[in-house]
Coordinates of C-alpha atoms in Angstrom, one line a residue:
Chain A
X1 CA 79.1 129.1 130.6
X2 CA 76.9 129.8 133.3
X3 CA 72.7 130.0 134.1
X4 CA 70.6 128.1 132.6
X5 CA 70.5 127.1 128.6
X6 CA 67.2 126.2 126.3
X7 CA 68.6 123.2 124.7
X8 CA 72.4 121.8 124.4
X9 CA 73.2 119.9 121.4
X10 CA 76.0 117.0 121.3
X11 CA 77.2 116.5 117.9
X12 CA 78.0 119.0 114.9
X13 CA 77.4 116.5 112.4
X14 CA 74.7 116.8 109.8
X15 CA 71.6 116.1 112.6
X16 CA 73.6 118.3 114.8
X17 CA 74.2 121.2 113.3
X18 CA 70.2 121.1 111.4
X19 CA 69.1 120.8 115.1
X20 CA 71.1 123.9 116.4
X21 CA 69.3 125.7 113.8
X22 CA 66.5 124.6 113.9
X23 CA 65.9 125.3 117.6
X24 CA 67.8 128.5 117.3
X25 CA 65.2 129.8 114.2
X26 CA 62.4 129.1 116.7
X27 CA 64.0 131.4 119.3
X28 CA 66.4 128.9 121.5
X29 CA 69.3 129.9 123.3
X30 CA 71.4 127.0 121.7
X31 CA 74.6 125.4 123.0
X32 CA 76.5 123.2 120.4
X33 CA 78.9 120.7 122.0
X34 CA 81.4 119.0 119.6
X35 CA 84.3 117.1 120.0
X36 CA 85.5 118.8 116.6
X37 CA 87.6 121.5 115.8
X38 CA 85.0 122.7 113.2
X39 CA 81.4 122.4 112.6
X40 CA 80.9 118.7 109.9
X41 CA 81.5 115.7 112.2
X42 CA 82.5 112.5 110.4
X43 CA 80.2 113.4 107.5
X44 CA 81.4 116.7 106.3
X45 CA 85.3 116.7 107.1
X46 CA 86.9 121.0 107.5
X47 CA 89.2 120.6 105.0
X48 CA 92.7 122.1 105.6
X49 CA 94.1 124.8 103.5
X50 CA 97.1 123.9 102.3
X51 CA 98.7 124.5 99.3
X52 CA 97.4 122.7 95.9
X53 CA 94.2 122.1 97.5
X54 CA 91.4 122.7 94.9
X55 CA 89.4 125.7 95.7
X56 CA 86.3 123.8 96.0
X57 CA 87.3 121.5 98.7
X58 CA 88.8 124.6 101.0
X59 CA 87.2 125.2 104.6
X60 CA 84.8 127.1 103.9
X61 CA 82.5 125.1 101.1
X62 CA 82.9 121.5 103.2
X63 CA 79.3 121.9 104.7
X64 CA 75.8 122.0 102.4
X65 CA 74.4 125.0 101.7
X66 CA 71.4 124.7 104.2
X67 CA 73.7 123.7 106.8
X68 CA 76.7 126.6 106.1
X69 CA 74.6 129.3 107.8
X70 CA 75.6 127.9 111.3
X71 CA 78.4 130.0 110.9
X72 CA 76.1 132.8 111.2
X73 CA 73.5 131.6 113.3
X74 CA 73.0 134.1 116.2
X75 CA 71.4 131.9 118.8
X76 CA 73.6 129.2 118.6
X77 CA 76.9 129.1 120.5
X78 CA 79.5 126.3 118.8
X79 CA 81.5 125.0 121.6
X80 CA 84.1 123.1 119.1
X81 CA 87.2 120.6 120.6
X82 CA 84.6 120.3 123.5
X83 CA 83.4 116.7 125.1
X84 CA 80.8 116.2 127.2
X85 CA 82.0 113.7 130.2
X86 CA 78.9 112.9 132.4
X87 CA 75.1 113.6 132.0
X88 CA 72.2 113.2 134.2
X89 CA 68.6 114.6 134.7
X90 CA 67.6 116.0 138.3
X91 CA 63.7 115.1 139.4
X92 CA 62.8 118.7 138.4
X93 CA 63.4 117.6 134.4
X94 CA 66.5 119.6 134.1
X95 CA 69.8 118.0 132.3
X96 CA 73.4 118.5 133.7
X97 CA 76.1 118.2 131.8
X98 CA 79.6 118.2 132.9
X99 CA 81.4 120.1 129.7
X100 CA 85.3 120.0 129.4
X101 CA 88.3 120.4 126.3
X102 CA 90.2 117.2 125.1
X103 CA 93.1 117.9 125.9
X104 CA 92.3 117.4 129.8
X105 CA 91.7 120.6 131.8
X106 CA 88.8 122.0 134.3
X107 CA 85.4 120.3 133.5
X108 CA 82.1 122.9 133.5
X109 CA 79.4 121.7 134.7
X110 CA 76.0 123.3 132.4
X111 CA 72.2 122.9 133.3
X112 CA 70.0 122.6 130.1
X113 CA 66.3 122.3 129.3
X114 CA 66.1 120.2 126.3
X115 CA 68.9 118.3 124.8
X116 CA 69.4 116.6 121.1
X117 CA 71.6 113.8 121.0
X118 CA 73.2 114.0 117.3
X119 CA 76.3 112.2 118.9
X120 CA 76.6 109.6 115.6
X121 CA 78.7 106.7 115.4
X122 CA 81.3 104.5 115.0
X123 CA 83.0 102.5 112.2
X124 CA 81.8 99.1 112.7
X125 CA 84.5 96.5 111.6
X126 CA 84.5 92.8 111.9
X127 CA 88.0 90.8 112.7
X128 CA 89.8 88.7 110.7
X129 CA 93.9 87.4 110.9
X130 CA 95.9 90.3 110.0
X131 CA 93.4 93.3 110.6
X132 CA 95.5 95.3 113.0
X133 CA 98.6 94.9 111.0
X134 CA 99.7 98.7 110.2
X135 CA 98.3 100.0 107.2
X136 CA 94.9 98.3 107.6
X137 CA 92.5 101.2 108.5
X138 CA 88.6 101.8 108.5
X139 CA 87.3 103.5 105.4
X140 CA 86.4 106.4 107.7
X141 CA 90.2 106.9 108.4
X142 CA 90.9 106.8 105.2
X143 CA 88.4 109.5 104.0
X144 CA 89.2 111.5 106.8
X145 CA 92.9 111.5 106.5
X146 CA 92.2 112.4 102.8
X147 CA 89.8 114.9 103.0
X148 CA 90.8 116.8 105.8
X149 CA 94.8 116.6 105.2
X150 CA 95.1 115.5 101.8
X151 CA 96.9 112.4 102.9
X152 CA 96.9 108.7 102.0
X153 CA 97.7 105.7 103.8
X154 CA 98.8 103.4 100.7
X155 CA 99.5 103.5 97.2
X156 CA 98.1 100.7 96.2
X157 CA 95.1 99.5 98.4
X158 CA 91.9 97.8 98.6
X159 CA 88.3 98.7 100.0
X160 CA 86.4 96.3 102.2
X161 CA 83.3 95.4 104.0
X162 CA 79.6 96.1 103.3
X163 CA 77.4 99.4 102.8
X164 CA 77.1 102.9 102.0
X165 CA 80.6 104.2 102.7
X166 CA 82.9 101.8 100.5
X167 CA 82.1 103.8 97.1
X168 CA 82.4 107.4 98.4
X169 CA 86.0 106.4 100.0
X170 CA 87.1 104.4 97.3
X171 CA 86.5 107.0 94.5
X172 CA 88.1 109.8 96.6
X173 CA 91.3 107.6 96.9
X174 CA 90.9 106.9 93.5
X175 CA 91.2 110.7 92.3
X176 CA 93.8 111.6 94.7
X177 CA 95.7 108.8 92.4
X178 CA 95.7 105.8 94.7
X179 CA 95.8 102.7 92.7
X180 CA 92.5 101.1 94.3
X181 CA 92.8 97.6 93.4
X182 CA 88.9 96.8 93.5
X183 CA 86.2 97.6 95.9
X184 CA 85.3 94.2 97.8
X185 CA 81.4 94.6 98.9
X186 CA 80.1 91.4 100.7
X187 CA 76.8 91.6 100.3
X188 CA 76.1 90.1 97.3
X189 CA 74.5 91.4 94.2
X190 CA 71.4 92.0 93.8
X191 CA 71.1 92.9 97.1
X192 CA 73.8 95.5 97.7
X193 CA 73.0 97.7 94.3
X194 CA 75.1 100.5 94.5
X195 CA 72.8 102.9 92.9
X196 CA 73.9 104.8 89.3
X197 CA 76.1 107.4 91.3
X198 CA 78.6 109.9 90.8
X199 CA 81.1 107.5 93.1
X200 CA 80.3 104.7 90.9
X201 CA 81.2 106.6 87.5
X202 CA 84.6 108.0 89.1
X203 CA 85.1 104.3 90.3
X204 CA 84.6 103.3 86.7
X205 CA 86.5 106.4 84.9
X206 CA 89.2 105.1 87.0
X207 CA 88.9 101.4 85.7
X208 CA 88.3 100.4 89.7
X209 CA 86.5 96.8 90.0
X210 CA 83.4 97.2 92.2
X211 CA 83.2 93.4 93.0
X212 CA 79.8 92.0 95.4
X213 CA 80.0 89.0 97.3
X214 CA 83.7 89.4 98.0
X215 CA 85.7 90.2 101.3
X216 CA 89.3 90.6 102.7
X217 CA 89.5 87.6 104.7
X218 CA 93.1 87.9 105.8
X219 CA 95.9 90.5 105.7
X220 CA 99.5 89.4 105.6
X221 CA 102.6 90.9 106.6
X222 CA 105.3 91.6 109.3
X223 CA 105.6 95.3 110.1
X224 CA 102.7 96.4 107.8
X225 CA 100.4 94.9 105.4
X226 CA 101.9 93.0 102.1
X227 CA 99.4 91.0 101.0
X228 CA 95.6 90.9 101.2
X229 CA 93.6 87.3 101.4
X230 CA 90.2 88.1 98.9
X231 CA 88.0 85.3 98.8
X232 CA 84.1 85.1 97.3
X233 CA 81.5 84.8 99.7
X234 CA 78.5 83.2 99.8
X235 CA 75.1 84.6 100.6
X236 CA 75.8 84.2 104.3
X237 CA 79.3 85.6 103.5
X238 CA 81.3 82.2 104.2
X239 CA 84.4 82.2 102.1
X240 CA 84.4 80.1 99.4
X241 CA 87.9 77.7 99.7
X242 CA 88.3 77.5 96.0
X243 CA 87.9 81.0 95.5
X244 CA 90.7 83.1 97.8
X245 CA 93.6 84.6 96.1
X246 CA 96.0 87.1 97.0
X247 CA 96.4 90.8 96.3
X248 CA 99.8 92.5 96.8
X249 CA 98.6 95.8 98.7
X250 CA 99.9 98.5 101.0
X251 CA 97.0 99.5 103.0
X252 CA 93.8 97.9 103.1
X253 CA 90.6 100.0 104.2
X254 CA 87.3 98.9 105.9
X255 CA 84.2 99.1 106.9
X256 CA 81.0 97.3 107.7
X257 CA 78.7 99.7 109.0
X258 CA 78.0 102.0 112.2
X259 CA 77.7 101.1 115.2
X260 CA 75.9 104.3 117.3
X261 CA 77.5 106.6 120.0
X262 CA 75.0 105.5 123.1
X263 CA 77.4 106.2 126.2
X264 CA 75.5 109.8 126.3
X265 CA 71.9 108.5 125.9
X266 CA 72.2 105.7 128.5
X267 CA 74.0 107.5 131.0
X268 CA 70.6 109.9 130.8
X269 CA 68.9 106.4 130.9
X270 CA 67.6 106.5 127.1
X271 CA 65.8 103.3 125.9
X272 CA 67.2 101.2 122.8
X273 CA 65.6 100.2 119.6
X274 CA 67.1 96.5 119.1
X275 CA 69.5 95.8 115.9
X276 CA 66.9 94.5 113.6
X277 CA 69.2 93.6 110.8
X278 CA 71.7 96.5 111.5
X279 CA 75.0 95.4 113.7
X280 CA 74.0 97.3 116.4
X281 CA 71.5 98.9 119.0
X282 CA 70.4 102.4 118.0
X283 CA 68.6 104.9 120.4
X284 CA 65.1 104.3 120.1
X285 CA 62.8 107.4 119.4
X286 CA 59.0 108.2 118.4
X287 CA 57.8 110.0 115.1
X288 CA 58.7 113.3 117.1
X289 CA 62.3 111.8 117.9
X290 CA 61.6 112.3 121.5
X291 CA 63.6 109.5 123.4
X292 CA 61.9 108.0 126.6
X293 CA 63.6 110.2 128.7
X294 CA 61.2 113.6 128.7
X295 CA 63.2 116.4 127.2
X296 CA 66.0 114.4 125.4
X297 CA 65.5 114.0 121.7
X298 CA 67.9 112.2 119.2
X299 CA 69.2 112.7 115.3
X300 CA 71.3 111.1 112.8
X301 CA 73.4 107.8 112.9
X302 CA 72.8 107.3 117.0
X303 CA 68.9 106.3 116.1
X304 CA 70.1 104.3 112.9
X305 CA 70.4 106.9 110.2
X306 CA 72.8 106.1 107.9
X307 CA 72.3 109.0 105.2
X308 CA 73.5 112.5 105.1
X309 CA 70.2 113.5 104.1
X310 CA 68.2 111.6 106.5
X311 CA 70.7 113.0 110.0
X312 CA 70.2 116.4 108.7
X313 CA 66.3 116.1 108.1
X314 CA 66.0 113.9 111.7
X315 CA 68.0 117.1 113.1
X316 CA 65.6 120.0 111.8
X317 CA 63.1 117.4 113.4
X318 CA 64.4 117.0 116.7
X319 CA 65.3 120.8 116.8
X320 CA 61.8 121.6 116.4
X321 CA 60.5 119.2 118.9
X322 CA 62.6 120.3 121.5
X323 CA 61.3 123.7 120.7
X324 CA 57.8 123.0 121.0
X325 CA 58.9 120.8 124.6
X326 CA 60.0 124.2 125.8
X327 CA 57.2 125.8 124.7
X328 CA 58.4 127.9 121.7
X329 CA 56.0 126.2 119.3
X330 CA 52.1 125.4 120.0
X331 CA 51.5 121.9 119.2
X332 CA 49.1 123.2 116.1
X333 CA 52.2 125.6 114.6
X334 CA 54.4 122.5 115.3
X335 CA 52.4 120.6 112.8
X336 CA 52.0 122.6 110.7
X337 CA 55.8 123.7 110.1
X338 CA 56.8 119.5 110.0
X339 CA 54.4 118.3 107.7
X340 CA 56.6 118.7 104.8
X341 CA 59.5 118.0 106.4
X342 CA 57.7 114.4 107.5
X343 CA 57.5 113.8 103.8
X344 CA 61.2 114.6 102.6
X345 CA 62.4 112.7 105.9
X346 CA 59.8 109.4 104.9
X347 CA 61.2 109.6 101.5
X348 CA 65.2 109.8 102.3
X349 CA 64.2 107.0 104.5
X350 CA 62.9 104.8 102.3
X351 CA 66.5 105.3 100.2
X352 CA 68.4 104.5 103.2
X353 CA 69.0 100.7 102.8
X354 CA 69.8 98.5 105.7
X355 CA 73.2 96.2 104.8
X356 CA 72.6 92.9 106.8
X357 CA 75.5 91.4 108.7
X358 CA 74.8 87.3 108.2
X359 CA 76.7 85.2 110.5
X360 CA 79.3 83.7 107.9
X361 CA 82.0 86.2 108.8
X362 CA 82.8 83.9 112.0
X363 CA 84.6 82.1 109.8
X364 CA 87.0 84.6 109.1
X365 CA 89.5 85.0 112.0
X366 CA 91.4 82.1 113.0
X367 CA 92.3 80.7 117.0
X368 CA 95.1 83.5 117.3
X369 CA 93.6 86.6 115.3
X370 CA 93.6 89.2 118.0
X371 CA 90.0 90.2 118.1
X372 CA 90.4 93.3 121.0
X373 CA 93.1 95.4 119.9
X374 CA 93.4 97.2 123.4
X375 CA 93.5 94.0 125.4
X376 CA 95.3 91.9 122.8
X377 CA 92.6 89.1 123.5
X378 CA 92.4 86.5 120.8
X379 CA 89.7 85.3 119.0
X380 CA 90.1 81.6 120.8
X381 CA 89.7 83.3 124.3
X382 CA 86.8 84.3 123.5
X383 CA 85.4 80.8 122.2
X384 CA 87.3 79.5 125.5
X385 CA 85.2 82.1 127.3
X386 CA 81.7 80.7 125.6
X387 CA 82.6 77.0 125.9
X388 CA 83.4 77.9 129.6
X389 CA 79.5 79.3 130.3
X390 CA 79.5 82.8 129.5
X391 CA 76.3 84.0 127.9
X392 CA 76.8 87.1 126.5
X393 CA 79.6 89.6 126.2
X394 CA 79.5 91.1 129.3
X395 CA 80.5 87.5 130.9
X396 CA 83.4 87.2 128.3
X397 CA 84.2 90.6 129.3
X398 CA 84.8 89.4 132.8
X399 CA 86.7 86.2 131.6
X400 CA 89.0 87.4 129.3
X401 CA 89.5 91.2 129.8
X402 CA 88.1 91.8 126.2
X403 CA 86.7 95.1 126.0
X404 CA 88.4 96.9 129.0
X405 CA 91.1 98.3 127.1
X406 CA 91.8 102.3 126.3
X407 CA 88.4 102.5 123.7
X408 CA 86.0 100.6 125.9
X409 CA 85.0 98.3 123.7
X410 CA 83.8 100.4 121.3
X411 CA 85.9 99.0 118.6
X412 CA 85.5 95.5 119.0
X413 CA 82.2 95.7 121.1
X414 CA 79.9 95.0 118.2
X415 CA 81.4 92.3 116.3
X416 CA 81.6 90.5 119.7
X417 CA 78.6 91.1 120.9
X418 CA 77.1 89.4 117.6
X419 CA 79.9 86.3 117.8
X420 CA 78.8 85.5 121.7
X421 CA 75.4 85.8 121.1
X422 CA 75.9 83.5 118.1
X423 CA 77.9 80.8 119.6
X424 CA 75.5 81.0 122.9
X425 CA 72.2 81.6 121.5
X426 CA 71.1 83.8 123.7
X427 CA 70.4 87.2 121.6
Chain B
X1 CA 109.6 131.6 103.2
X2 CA 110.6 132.3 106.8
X3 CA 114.3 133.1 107.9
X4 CA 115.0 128.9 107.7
X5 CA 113.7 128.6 104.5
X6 CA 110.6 127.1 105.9
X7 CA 107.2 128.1 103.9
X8 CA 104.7 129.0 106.1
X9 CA 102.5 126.0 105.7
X10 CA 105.5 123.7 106.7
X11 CA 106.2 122.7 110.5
X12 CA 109.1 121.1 111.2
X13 CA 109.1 118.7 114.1
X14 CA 110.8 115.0 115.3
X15 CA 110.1 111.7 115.8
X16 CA 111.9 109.5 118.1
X17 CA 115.0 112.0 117.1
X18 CA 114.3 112.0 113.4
X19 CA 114.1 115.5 112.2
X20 CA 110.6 115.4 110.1
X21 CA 108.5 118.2 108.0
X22 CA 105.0 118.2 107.6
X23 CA 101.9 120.7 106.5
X24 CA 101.0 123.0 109.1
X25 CA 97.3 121.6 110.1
X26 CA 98.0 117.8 109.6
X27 CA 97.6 115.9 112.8
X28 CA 100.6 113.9 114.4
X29 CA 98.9 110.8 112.6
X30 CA 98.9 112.6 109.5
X31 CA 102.2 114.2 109.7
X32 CA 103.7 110.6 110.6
X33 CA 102.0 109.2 107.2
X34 CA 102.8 111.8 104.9
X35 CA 106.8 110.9 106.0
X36 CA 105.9 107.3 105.2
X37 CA 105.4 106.5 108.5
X38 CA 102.6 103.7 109.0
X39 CA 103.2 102.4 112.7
X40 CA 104.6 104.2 116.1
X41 CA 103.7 102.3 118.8
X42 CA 104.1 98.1 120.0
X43 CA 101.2 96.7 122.0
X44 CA 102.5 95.4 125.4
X45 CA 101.6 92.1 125.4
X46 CA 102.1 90.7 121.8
X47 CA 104.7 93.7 121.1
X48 CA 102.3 94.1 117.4
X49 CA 102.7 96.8 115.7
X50 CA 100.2 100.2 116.1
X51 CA 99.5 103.2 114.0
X52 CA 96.5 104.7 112.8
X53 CA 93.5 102.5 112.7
X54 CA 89.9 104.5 113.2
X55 CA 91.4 108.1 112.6
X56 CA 88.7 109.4 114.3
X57 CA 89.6 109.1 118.4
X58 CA 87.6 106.5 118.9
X59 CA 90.5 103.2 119.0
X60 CA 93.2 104.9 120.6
X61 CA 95.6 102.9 118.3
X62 CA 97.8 106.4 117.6
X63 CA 98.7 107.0 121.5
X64 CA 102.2 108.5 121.0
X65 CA 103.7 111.2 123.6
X66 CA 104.7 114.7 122.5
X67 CA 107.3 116.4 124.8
X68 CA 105.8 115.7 128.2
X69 CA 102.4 114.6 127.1
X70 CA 101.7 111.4 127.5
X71 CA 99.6 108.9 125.5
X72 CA 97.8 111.6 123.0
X73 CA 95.8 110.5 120.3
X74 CA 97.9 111.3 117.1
X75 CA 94.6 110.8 114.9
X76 CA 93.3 114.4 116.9
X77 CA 95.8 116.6 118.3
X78 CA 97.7 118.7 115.6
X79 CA 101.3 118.8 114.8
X80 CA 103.0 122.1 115.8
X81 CA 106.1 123.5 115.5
X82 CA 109.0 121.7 117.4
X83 CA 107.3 118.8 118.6
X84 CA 108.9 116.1 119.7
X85 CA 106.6 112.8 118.7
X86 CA 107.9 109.7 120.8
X87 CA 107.1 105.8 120.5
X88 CA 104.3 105.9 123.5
X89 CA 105.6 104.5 126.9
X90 CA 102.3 105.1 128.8
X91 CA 99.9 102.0 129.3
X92 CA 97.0 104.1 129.9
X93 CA 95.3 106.8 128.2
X94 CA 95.4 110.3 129.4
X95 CA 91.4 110.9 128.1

């Protein structure tokens, strides 16, 4: 790596990898940066070739068609197992990024034009007693694990939480012969409508319960998970008393949203688009998804998305955009050539339904359910924390230690954000 | 089939002294799960039990050490050949 590159792109998800070639079709010198050890991200998993794997899962057919031809995309240089540690923009608008392998090693420092952020998210999941007992995992685990490995965590499981995810995850378990007890989705019907899809008919070939309004309130067990707590919610997803019963399960998987990567976009000092109804703060763009920081655009799940379709649209997008920043496209050509892609991306948008979070999942974890699995803090620590005058999370953070742990906060960062702002009122 | 009878999509490798197989490509975390395997590691305070949680780097739930490296993330790094997968002793994360 050395001079100068057009435009580095962080993320070889969908919204990364439509970026890279987008940018790199309009003449770009491209620089892909991906944590990864193939091009897909969370979305589109490189499946392992091993034997007994069906032909159309192998490595080479995991990506969509459009997005496939990065493999043979001349301008664009895929830096895979790569992270990038620290960013920051000099005065003269140019973006440095210090570049380095996971596995430790000597960090490269790279100075870029333009960059696209396409640096997604992560699983949001909400605590409740028993959710770090072994065995309970986050649906993206558990379609990770299968699809790239061909391996399950249980035999016999149940699928938790709220959105888009829980159908896809449970109907791949499901035909890799998992028993899946039922598929628990909290919102309640009508408002979660899981569309006529092909998840839903392998759910329903397989004789797999898709049950709204419902939740895994507790997991029990010593050394793993034994028993799942189900209870009906109501429409601010309090359990009903009356309602819980018990499910004997060995692994229980959830998830209850995403919750966007932003340590890149505000260590380049990006502005944020608040949660609306979503569980967390998203990077907040205009129509050209140009952040506020000149020359650093955004794609994908860390502005909101939560398609496939809409990441990779938002990519080609942002791809463009930076291209026209540096130059490569007048501002008439530039419309021209994103007109239709406007349209598809409006429409996909319209399809991509926010999942509230309402506040009745509070109820859920009792005085000792461990709510930050690094620091071990507990659930009444943090009510200690509130009662005792902190305000928001980074004051409970000081208090009790929650959130300094190995991730950062990143796993338990949303869900407490949203139970100290609750129990504090201030937002 | 290699000279110990090993296919070539088979790694052989240990944990905590158990001799364990796995498919060449799995991650530790994967390779740990497909031996049955659910938990690998006690929390220091509580001494609760750990395995894989967000499979995706992000929780650092999966810290085990291999040979001399410490407190990797068994949910990323690949299982090779030999490797000796110990219960993590390390408090803190290497990255």
């Amino acid at each position: 790596l050395s001079g100068v590159i057009d435009v580095a792109v962080v993320g070889a998800g969908p919204a990364g990898l439509a970026a890279a070639l987008a940018a790199g079709d309009l003449g770009c010198e491209v620089t892909l940066i991906d944590a990864g050890s193939g091009p897909g991200g969370q979305m589109y998993h490189p499946a392992m070739l091993f034997p007994g794997r069906r032909p159309a899962r192998r490595a080479a057919e995991h990506l969509p068609p459009g997005l496939a031809r990065i493999r043979q995309a001349r301008q664009v240089r895929h830096l895979a197992a790569t992270s990038v540690g620290q960013a920051a923009r000099d005065h003269d608008g140019m973006v440095t990024l210090s570049v380095g392998g996971l596995e430790g090693g000597a960090e490269t420092t790279v100075e870029v034009r333009a960059v696209v952020l396409a640096t997604g998210a992560a699983e949001v999941v909400l605590p409740f007693p028993g959710w770090d007992l072994p065995g309970v995992t986050t649906a993206g685990a558990a379609q990770a694990l299968l699809q790239s490995q061909g391996v399950t965590v249980g035999r016999r499981v149940l699928v938790g939480g709220s959105g888009p995810l829980l159908l896809p995850v449970a109907a791949g378990l499901a035909q890799a012969g998992v028993r899946v007890v039922a598929v628990l989705e909290a919102t309640p019907a009508p408002a979660a409508r899981p569309r006529a899809s092909g998840d839903a008919a392998v759910l329903a070939r397989h004789g797999v319960p898709v049950r709204t309004g419902y939740a895994v309130v507790a997991c029990l067990g010593t050394e793993r998970v034994e028993r799942a707590v189900v209870a009906r919610l109501d429409r601010q997803w309090r359990p009903l008393p009356s309602s819980r019963y018990e499910e004997i399960v060995d692994a229980v998987h959830v998830n209850f949203g995403f919750s966007p990567e932003l340590e890149l976009p505000r260590a380049l000092g990006c502005a944020e688009a608040p949660p609306a109804s979503r569980p967390a703060a998203a990077v907040a763009c205009d129509t050209d998804l140009a952040t506020s920081v000149p020359g650093v655009f955004a794609a994908g799940a860390v502005t909101g998305a939560g398609r496939a379709d809409v990441a990779e649209l938002e990519g080609y997008l942002a791809g463009m955009s930076a291209a026209r920043y540096l130059g490569r496209l007048t501002p008439d050509a530039y419309a021209e050539r994103t007109r239709t892609l406007r349209d598809r991306l409006e429409h996909a948008r319209q399809l991509d339904e926010a999942y509230p979070l309402p506040p009745g999942w509070l109820e859920w974890p009792d005085a000792d359910t461990v709510v930050c699995r690094c620091e071990e803090t507990r659930w009444s620590d943090i009510g200690a924390a509130v009662a005792g005058g902190a305000r928001d999370l980074r004051a409970v953070t000081e208090v009790t230690g929650c959130g300094l742990g190995y991730c950062r906060g990143r796993v338990c960062g949303p869900a407490l954000r949203y139970a100290v702002s609750a129990a504090s009122g201030v937002p | 089939m290699g000279p110990d009878g090993m296919g070539p999509h088979r790694v052989r490798f240990s944990f905590d002294g158990a001799p364990l197989e796995a498919s060449r490509g799995m991650t530790i975390g994967g390779a740990l799960l497909a031996n049955g395997i659910v938990s690998w590691r006690r929390t220091r305070v509580g001494g609760r039990p750990r395995g894989i949680f967000c499979g995706t780097g992000v929780c650092f739930d999966c810290l085990v050490d291999v040979g001399d490296r410490r407190a990797v993330r068994a949910c990323l790094v690949l299982v090779g050949d030999g490797d000796e997968v110990q219960t993590s002793r390390s408090r803190r994360a290497a990255g």
